[in-house]
Coordinates of C-alpha atoms in Angstrom, one line a residue:
M1 CA 83.7 56.5 91.9
L2 CA 83.2 60.3 91.2
V3 CA 83.2 61.0 94.9
A4 CA 86.6 59.3 95.4
L5 CA 88.0 61.0 92.3
G6 CA 86.7 64.4 93.5
L7 CA 88.1 64.1 96.9
G8 CA 91.3 62.6 95.6
M9 CA 91.8 65.4 93.1
V10 CA 91.5 68.1 95.8
A11 CA 93.7 66.2 98.2
T12 CA 96.4 65.8 95.6
F13 CA 96.2 69.5 94.6
M14 CA 96.5 70.6 98.3
F15 CA 99.4 68.2 98.9
L16 CA 101.3 69.6 96.0
I17 CA 101.0 73.2 96.8
I18 CA 101.4 72.9 100.6
T19 CA 104.5 70.8 100.2
K20 CA 105.7 73.2 97.5
R21 CA 106.2 70.4 95.0
A22 CA 104.4 72.4 92.4
T23 CA 103.3 76.0 91.9
P24 CA 99.5 76.6 92.3
V25 CA 99.2 77.4 88.6
V26 CA 100.8 74.1 87.6
A27 CA 98.8 72.1 90.1
L28 CA 95.5 73.8 89.2
I29 CA 96.0 72.9 85.6
L30 CA 97.6 69.4 85.6
V31 CA 95.9 67.8 88.5
P32 CA 92.3 68.4 87.3
V33 CA 93.2 67.4 83.8
A34 CA 94.6 64.1 85.0
F35 CA 91.7 63.3 87.2
G36 CA 89.2 64.4 84.6
L37 CA 90.6 62.1 82.0
F38 CA 90.7 59.3 84.5
A39 CA 87.0 60.0 85.2
G40 CA 86.3 59.4 81.5
A41 CA 85.8 63.0 80.4
G42 CA 87.8 62.3 77.2
L43 CA 87.9 65.2 74.7
D44 CA 84.9 66.7 76.5
I45 CA 87.3 68.0 79.1
S46 CA 88.1 70.8 76.6
D47 CA 84.5 72.1 76.8
M48 CA 84.4 71.7 80.6
I49 CA 87.5 73.9 80.9
K50 CA 86.1 76.4 78.5
D51 CA 83.0 76.7 80.6
G52 CA 85.1 77.2 83.7
I53 CA 87.1 79.9 81.9
K54 CA 83.8 81.7 80.8
D55 CA 82.7 81.7 84.4
L56 CA 85.9 83.2 85.8
A57 CA 86.8 85.5 82.9
P58 CA 85.0 88.5 84.4
T59 CA 86.9 87.9 87.7
A60 CA 90.2 87.8 85.8
A61 CA 89.3 91.0 84.0
M62 CA 88.3 92.7 87.3
L63 CA 91.5 91.8 89.0
F64 CA 93.6 92.8 86.0
F65 CA 92.2 96.4 85.9
A66 CA 91.8 96.6 89.7
I67 CA 95.5 96.0 90.1
I68 CA 96.2 98.7 87.6
F69 CA 93.8 101.2 89.1
F70 CA 94.9 100.8 92.7
G71 CA 98.5 100.5 91.6
I72 CA 98.3 103.9 90.0
M73 CA 96.7 105.3 93.2
I74 CA 99.6 104.0 95.1
D75 CA 102.1 105.4 92.7
V76 CA 100.6 108.9 92.7
G77 CA 100.5 109.1 96.5
L78 CA 96.8 108.8 97.3
F79 CA 97.5 106.4 100.2
D80 CA 100.5 108.2 101.6
P81 CA 98.6 110.2 104.2
I82 CA 96.9 107.1 105.4
V83 CA 100.2 105.4 105.9
R84 CA 101.7 108.4 107.7
F85 CA 98.7 108.3 110.1
V86 CA 99.1 104.6 110.7
V87 CA 102.9 105.2 111.4
R88 CA 102.0 107.9 114.0
M89 CA 99.5 105.5 115.7
V90 CA 101.9 102.5 115.5
R91 CA 105.0 104.4 116.7
N92 CA 107.5 101.8 118.0
D93 CA 105.2 98.8 118.5
P94 CA 104.8 96.1 115.9
A95 CA 101.9 94.7 117.9
R96 CA 99.9 97.9 117.2
L97 CA 100.7 97.5 113.5
V98 CA 99.3 94.0 113.3
V99 CA 96.1 94.9 115.3
G100 CA 95.7 97.9 113.1
T101 CA 95.9 95.6 110.1
A102 CA 92.9 93.6 111.4
V103 CA 91.0 96.8 112.0
L104 CA 91.7 98.3 108.6
A105 CA 90.9 95.1 106.8
G106 CA 87.7 94.7 108.7
V107 CA 86.6 98.2 108.0
V108 CA 87.4 98.1 104.3
S109 CA 85.7 94.7 104.1
L110 CA 82.4 96.6 104.6
D111 CA 82.3 97.1 100.9
G112 CA 81.9 93.4 100.4
D113 CA 84.7 93.0 98.0
G114 CA 87.8 91.0 99.1
S115 CA 90.0 92.1 96.3
T116 CA 89.5 95.8 97.1
T117 CA 90.1 95.1 100.8
F118 CA 93.4 93.3 100.1
I119 CA 94.7 95.9 97.6
I120 CA 94.0 98.8 100.0
T121 CA 95.3 97.0 103.1
T122 CA 98.5 95.8 101.3
A123 CA 99.1 99.2 99.7
A124 CA 98.8 101.0 103.0
L125 CA 100.6 98.7 105.3
L126 CA 103.0 96.4 103.5
P127 CA 105.8 99.0 103.3
L128 CA 105.6 99.4 107.0
Y129 CA 105.8 95.6 107.5
L130 CA 108.9 95.4 105.4
K131 CA 110.6 98.4 106.9
L132 CA 109.8 97.4 110.5
G133 CA 110.9 93.8 109.8
V134 CA 107.5 92.3 110.5
S135 CA 106.8 89.2 108.5
P136 CA 104.5 89.9 105.5
V137 CA 102.9 86.5 106.2
V138 CA 101.4 88.0 109.4
L139 CA 99.8 90.7 107.2
T140 CA 98.2 88.1 104.9
V141 CA 97.0 86.0 107.9
V142 CA 95.4 88.9 109.7
A143 CA 93.9 90.5 106.6
G144 CA 92.6 87.1 105.5
L145 CA 91.0 86.3 108.8
A146 CA 89.3 89.8 109.1
N147 CA 88.0 89.7 105.5
G148 CA 86.8 86.1 105.7
T149 CA 84.9 86.8 108.9
M150 CA 83.2 89.9 107.4
N151 CA 82.3 87.9 104.3
I152 CA 79.0 86.8 105.8
L153 CA 77.7 90.4 105.3
P154 CA 74.5 90.3 103.2
W155 CA 76.2 92.0 100.3
G156 CA 79.3 89.9 100.6
G157 CA 78.0 87.0 98.5
P158 CA 77.6 83.7 100.5
T159 CA 74.7 84.9 102.6
A160 CA 72.8 86.0 99.5
R161 CA 73.7 82.7 97.8
A162 CA 72.4 80.7 100.7
A163 CA 69.2 82.7 100.9
S164 CA 68.5 82.4 97.2
A165 CA 69.3 78.7 97.0
L166 CA 66.8 78.0 99.8
E167 CA 64.4 80.7 98.7
I168 CA 64.3 82.7 101.9
D169 CA 64.9 86.3 102.9
T170 CA 68.6 87.4 103.3
N171 CA 67.9 89.4 106.5
A172 CA 66.4 86.2 108.0
V173 CA 69.8 84.6 107.5
F174 CA 72.1 87.4 108.5
L175 CA 70.5 89.4 111.4
P176 CA 70.3 86.5 113.9
M177 CA 74.0 85.9 113.2
V178 CA 75.1 89.4 114.2
P179 CA 76.1 88.4 117.8
A180 CA 78.2 85.5 116.4
L181 CA 79.8 87.9 113.9
I182 CA 80.8 90.3 116.7
V183 CA 82.4 87.6 118.8
A184 CA 84.2 86.1 115.8
L185 CA 85.7 89.5 115.1
I186 CA 86.9 89.8 118.7
V187 CA 88.6 86.4 118.2
V188 CA 90.3 87.8 115.0
L189 CA 91.6 90.8 117.0
L190 CA 92.9 88.5 119.7
F191 CA 94.7 86.4 117.1
A192 CA 96.1 89.7 115.6
L193 CA 97.3 90.8 119.1
H194 CA 99.0 87.5 119.7
L195 CA 100.8 87.6 116.4
G196 CA 101.8 91.2 117.0
V197 CA 103.2 90.4 120.4
M198 CA 105.2 87.5 118.9
E199 CA 106.6 89.8 116.3
R200 CA 107.4 92.4 118.9
R201 CA 109.4 89.8 120.9
R202 CA 111.2 88.7 117.8
I203 CA 112.3 92.0 116.4
G204 CA 112.1 94.3 119.4
R205 CA 110.8 97.9 119.3
I206 CA 111.6 100.4 116.6
E207 CA 112.1 104.1 116.8
I208 CA 110.5 105.8 113.9
K209 CA 112.1 109.1 113.1
D210 CA 110.0 112.0 112.1
S211 CA 111.6 112.2 108.7
I212 CA 109.4 109.5 107.2
L213 CA 106.3 111.3 108.4
M214 CA 107.2 114.5 106.5
P215 CA 105.6 115.5 103.2
R216 CA 107.9 115.4 100.3
E217 CA 109.0 119.0 100.5
E218 CA 110.0 118.8 104.1
V219 CA 112.1 115.7 103.6
L220 CA 113.9 117.3 100.7
V221 CA 114.7 120.4 102.9
A222 CA 115.9 118.1 105.7
A223 CA 118.0 116.2 103.3
G224 CA 119.9 119.4 102.3
G225 CA 118.7 120.1 98.8
G226 CA 115.9 120.4 96.4
S227 CA 116.6 117.4 94.3
G228 CA 118.4 115.2 96.6
T229 CA 121.0 114.3 94.1
D230 CA 123.9 115.6 96.2
V231 CA 123.0 113.5 99.2
P232 CA 125.7 110.9 99.8
G233 CA 125.1 107.2 100.2
K234 CA 124.7 104.4 97.7
A235 CA 121.4 102.9 96.9
R236 CA 120.7 99.5 98.2
R237 CA 119.0 97.1 95.8
F238 CA 115.6 95.8 96.8
G239 CA 114.7 92.2 97.1
R240 CA 111.5 90.3 96.3
N241 CA 108.9 92.3 94.5
G242 CA 111.2 95.3 94.3
R243 CA 111.0 96.0 98.0
G244 CA 113.8 96.8 100.4
T245 CA 116.4 94.9 102.4
P246 CA 117.6 97.4 105.0
R247 CA 121.1 97.7 106.3
T248 CA 122.1 95.7 109.3
G249 CA 120.8 97.2 112.5
S250 CA 118.0 99.0 110.8
A251 CA 114.4 98.5 111.6
G252 CA 113.8 96.0 108.8
T253 CA 116.4 93.5 109.9
G254 CA 114.4 91.7 112.5
S255 CA 116.3 88.5 113.2
A256 CA 114.4 85.3 113.8
G257 CA 117.1 84.4 116.3
S258 CA 116.5 87.4 118.5
N259 CA 116.1 86.9 122.2
D260 CA 112.4 86.9 123.3
D261 CA 113.2 89.6 125.8
D262 CA 115.0 91.8 123.3
T263 CA 113.4 95.2 123.3
S264 CA 116.3 97.0 121.6
T265 CA 115.5 100.2 119.8
R266 CA 116.4 100.6 116.1
D267 CA 116.1 103.5 113.8
L268 CA 113.7 103.8 110.9
H269 CA 114.4 106.8 108.6
V270 CA 115.1 107.9 105.1
E271 CA 118.7 108.6 104.5
E272 CA 120.0 106.8 101.4
Y273 CA 119.6 108.1 97.9
N274 CA 120.4 106.5 94.5
E275 CA 121.9 108.1 91.5
E276 CA 118.5 109.5 90.4
G277 CA 118.0 111.1 93.8
E278 CA 115.3 108.7 94.9
T279 CA 115.4 107.3 98.4
T280 CA 115.8 103.6 98.9
F281 CA 112.6 103.7 101.0
T282 CA 110.3 102.8 98.1
G283 CA 106.6 102.0 98.3
V284 CA 103.9 104.3 99.2
L285 CA 106.0 106.3 101.7
D286 CA 108.9 107.2 99.4
P287 CA 108.7 111.0 99.4
N288 CA 110.8 111.4 96.2
R289 CA 109.3 108.9 93.7
A290 CA 108.8 110.4 90.3
T291 CA 105.2 109.2 90.0
L292 CA 103.8 111.4 92.8
R293 CA 101.0 113.7 91.7
P294 CA 100.3 116.0 94.7
K295 CA 98.3 118.5 92.6
L296 CA 95.9 115.7 91.5
F297 CA 95.4 114.4 95.0
W298 CA 91.8 115.4 95.3
V299 CA 91.0 114.4 91.7
N300 CA 92.3 110.9 92.5
A301 CA 90.6 110.8 95.8
G302 CA 87.3 111.8 94.2
L303 CA 87.8 109.1 91.5
T304 CA 88.5 106.4 94.1
V305 CA 85.5 107.4 96.3
G306 CA 83.3 107.5 93.2
L307 CA 84.5 104.0 92.2
L308 CA 83.8 102.5 95.6
T309 CA 80.4 104.2 95.8
V310 CA 79.3 102.8 92.4
L311 CA 80.8 99.5 93.5
G312 CA 78.6 99.5 96.6
L313 CA 75.5 100.5 94.6
D314 CA 76.0 97.5 92.2
I315 CA 74.7 99.4 89.2
I316 CA 77.6 98.6 86.8
S317 CA 79.4 95.3 86.2
I318 CA 82.5 95.3 88.4
P319 CA 84.9 94.4 85.6
V320 CA 83.5 97.2 83.4
L321 CA 83.7 99.6 86.3
F322 CA 87.4 98.9 87.0
M323 CA 88.2 99.1 83.2
I324 CA 86.7 102.6 83.0
A325 CA 88.3 103.7 86.3
A326 CA 91.7 102.4 85.3
G327 CA 91.4 104.2 81.9
I328 CA 90.5 107.5 83.5
A329 CA 93.3 107.1 86.1
L330 CA 95.9 106.5 83.4
A331 CA 94.8 109.4 81.3
V332 CA 94.5 111.9 84.1
N333 CA 97.8 111.0 85.9
F334 CA 99.9 110.0 82.9
P335 CA 98.9 111.9 79.8
H336 CA 101.9 110.8 77.8
V337 CA 101.7 107.3 76.1
K338 CA 105.2 106.3 77.3
D339 CA 104.2 107.1 80.9
Q340 CA 101.0 105.1 80.6
Q341 CA 102.9 102.1 79.3
E342 CA 105.4 102.4 82.2
A343 CA 102.6 102.7 84.7
I344 CA 101.1 99.4 83.5
T345 CA 104.5 97.7 83.3
R346 CA 105.3 98.6 86.9
H347 CA 102.5 96.3 88.0
S348 CA 102.8 93.6 85.4
S349 CA 104.3 91.0 87.7
S350 CA 101.3 91.2 90.0
I351 CA 98.9 91.2 87.1
V352 CA 100.4 88.1 85.4
S353 CA 100.6 86.0 88.6
V354 CA 97.1 86.8 89.7
V355 CA 95.3 86.5 86.4
A356 CA 97.2 83.3 85.6
M357 CA 96.1 81.8 88.9
V358 CA 92.5 82.7 88.2
L359 CA 92.5 81.2 84.8
A360 CA 94.2 78.1 86.1
A361 CA 91.5 77.8 88.8
A362 CA 89.0 77.7 86.0
V363 CA 90.4 74.3 85.0
L364 CA 89.7 72.9 88.5
T365 CA 86.2 74.3 88.7
G366 CA 85.4 73.3 85.2
V367 CA 86.4 69.7 85.7
F368 CA 84.8 69.6 89.1
N369 CA 81.4 70.7 87.8
G370 CA 81.6 69.2 84.3
T371 CA 82.3 65.6 85.5
G372 CA 79.5 65.7 88.0
M373 CA 81.9 65.4 91.0
V374 CA 80.2 68.2 92.9
D375 CA 76.7 66.6 92.6
A376 CA 78.1 63.2 93.5
I377 CA 79.8 64.6 96.7
A378 CA 76.6 66.4 97.7
H379 CA 74.4 63.3 97.5
W380 CA 77.1 61.1 99.1
L381 CA 77.2 63.5 102.1
A382 CA 73.4 63.5 102.4
E383 CA 73.1 59.7 102.3
G384 CA 76.1 59.2 104.5
I385 CA 74.8 61.1 107.5
P386 CA 73.6 58.6 110.1
D387 CA 70.0 58.9 111.4
W388 CA 71.1 59.9 114.9
M389 CA 72.8 63.1 113.5
G390 CA 69.5 64.1 111.8
P391 CA 68.3 66.4 114.6
H392 CA 71.7 68.1 114.6
M393 CA 71.9 68.7 110.9
A394 CA 72.4 72.4 111.2
V395 CA 75.5 71.9 113.3
V396 CA 76.7 69.2 110.9
V397 CA 76.3 71.6 108.0
G398 CA 78.2 74.3 109.9
V399 CA 81.1 71.9 110.5
L400 CA 81.0 70.6 106.9
S401 CA 81.0 74.1 105.5
L402 CA 84.7 74.5 106.7
P403 CA 86.2 71.9 104.4
L404 CA 83.6 72.0 101.7
T405 CA 83.7 75.7 101.0
F406 CA 87.5 75.5 101.1
L407 CA 87.5 72.7 98.5
M408 CA 84.9 74.1 96.2
S409 CA 83.5 77.4 95.1
N410 CA 80.6 79.1 97.0
D411 CA 78.4 78.6 94.0
A412 CA 79.0 74.9 94.0
F413 CA 78.5 74.6 97.8
Y414 CA 75.4 76.8 98.2
Y415 CA 73.6 75.8 95.0
G416 CA 74.8 72.2 94.8
V417 CA 75.3 70.9 98.3
L418 CA 73.2 73.0 100.7
P419 CA 69.8 72.4 99.0
V420 CA 70.3 68.6 99.2
L421 CA 71.3 68.8 102.9
S422 CA 68.6 71.3 103.7
E423 CA 66.0 69.0 102.2
T424 CA 67.2 66.2 104.4
A425 CA 67.1 68.5 107.5
T426 CA 63.4 69.4 107.0
R427 CA 62.6 65.8 107.9
Y428 CA 63.8 66.5 111.4
G429 CA 62.0 69.9 111.7
I430 CA 65.0 72.1 111.0
D431 CA 64.0 75.3 109.2
P432 CA 65.9 76.3 105.9
A433 CA 66.9 79.6 107.4
E434 CA 68.6 77.8 110.3
M435 CA 70.5 75.7 107.8
A436 CA 71.5 78.8 105.8
R437 CA 72.8 80.5 109.0
A438 CA 74.9 77.4 109.8
S439 CA 76.2 77.2 106.3
I440 CA 77.8 80.7 106.3
T441 CA 79.9 80.1 109.4
G442 CA 82.7 78.5 107.3
Q443 CA 83.4 81.6 105.3
T444 CA 86.6 82.5 107.3
V445 CA 88.1 79.2 106.1
H446 CA 86.6 79.5 102.6
M447 CA 88.3 82.9 102.0
Q448 CA 91.7 81.2 102.4
S449 CA 91.0 78.7 99.5
P450 CA 93.2 78.8 96.4
L451 CA 89.9 78.8 94.5
V452 CA 89.2 82.4 95.8
P453 CA 90.8 84.9 93.5
A454 CA 91.0 87.5 96.2
I455 CA 93.4 85.5 98.4
L456 CA 95.6 84.8 95.4
L457 CA 95.8 88.5 94.9
L458 CA 96.7 89.1 98.6
V459 CA 99.6 86.6 98.7
A460 CA 100.8 87.9 95.3
L461 CA 100.8 91.5 96.4
A462 CA 102.4 90.7 99.8
G463 CA 105.1 88.5 98.1
V464 CA 104.4 85.4 100.2
S465 CA 103.8 81.9 99.1
L466 CA 100.3 80.4 99.4
A467 CA 101.9 77.5 101.4
D468 CA 103.3 79.8 104.0
H469 CA 100.0 81.6 104.3
H470 CA 98.1 78.3 104.7
R471 CA 100.4 77.0 107.4
K472 CA 99.6 80.0 109.6
V473 CA 96.1 80.9 108.7
L474 CA 94.1 77.6 108.3
W475 CA 93.9 76.5 111.9
R476 CA 93.2 80.1 113.0
A477 CA 90.4 80.4 110.4
A478 CA 88.9 77.1 111.6
V479 CA 88.9 78.4 115.2
V480 CA 87.1 81.6 114.1
S481 CA 84.5 79.7 112.1
L482 CA 83.8 77.2 114.9
V483 CA 83.5 80.1 117.4
M484 CA 80.9 81.7 115.1
L485 CA 79.1 78.4 114.8
G486 CA 79.2 77.9 118.6
V487 CA 77.9 81.4 119.4
G488 CA 75.2 81.0 116.8
C489 CA 74.0 77.9 118.7
L490 CA 74.2 79.7 122.1
V491 CA 72.1 82.6 120.9
G492 CA 69.5 80.3 119.3
A493 CA 70.2 81.3 115.7
I494 CA 71.3 77.7 114.9
P495 CA 69.6 74.7 116.5
F496 CA 72.0 72.4 118.3

């Protein structure tokens, strides 16, 4: 009964959000409550949900202050040089931009934190996607694939969970899987290249004028004045998330109906100013935004590097670390109370959507664990595996890790399901380390789950719906995970 209810609850939730019949927040709250009551939880469902909130509250706090901190760093221009460098590398080819997204997300993922990866990647590249007319969904897909694949790093979480759950050494799990990780990353790059080529065919090539590569002072001189207020041209209002809708014929217009062979060249440059003298090219490349703090560049860079260093050392609780860093960033860059309030308000929409999603996810995880659905599913799987599949249990676990880690948290899978399946596998001579290696191959799929706060942050910052992201990313993530599993078998890290 609990198995049927658990699977039915997740299936109903996924149906509602993929078909866009309910927002993720609504589905995450109402579906678990309905199924929990039907399972006989009664008034105890309140305690279950409170336990779920307690577990995810630190994550919500971390995301709250991480958005503020990195939002401030974007506002003050810390990432502008990175974006200008990427622009120079990309030049007129959207395919290079998409491949560069995969590389940047993979490199930043070395810190083991998905939220940081997505904030930095989105901050640096989303303005280029919007201005060049490349679909932001491509950004979320590529960044999600790269980060999910890198999530098997020992300090990323799942590898450590698998090792601790089975009481084995972390290196014994990860090191034999390095060849599989390398091949999986190559597959991610190939997916990125394919998506980039498709976007190139759709929107053509773009000529990026040198004006957007100039520092603020050079742009002002080129515009013909110090303030820019006398530059003609009306501001064009920006669309979703305050970002721009360029004029017809500009680089951002990419029509879906373009001929596949269209390689027409369009201009990308800063030429329109509003009544305040700010250009309509907002985001991290706007050279005239009032929040720029060029004199504090190295102070902000040092603060960011210090934060990431302490984050990697894992000596301070992450939520506390981001709270302190956000407070320092606000005080240093915006000493006046009014400016501090405005800085927080600028990023309030992202904060509300992400934190609400995390707290709503606590309802699902709380009911899932509190009603015993997780344990019931684990034992059902162990008992339901036929005897002839016993010698292939490692591969079975690898395949099962794709849907199970998508449908439940890593903690639930690695501490609830994996030990039960590993105990069954020992009867067939399969070592716990081999089971652990197989279990981490599904992480590329897991990182796309609505139960993962980082992916909710990514789609919120990019301004795309979770349903659109899932339509493009899930099958690709499954391919990457299965390739990792297959290579693991070929190199002998996972018994077949």
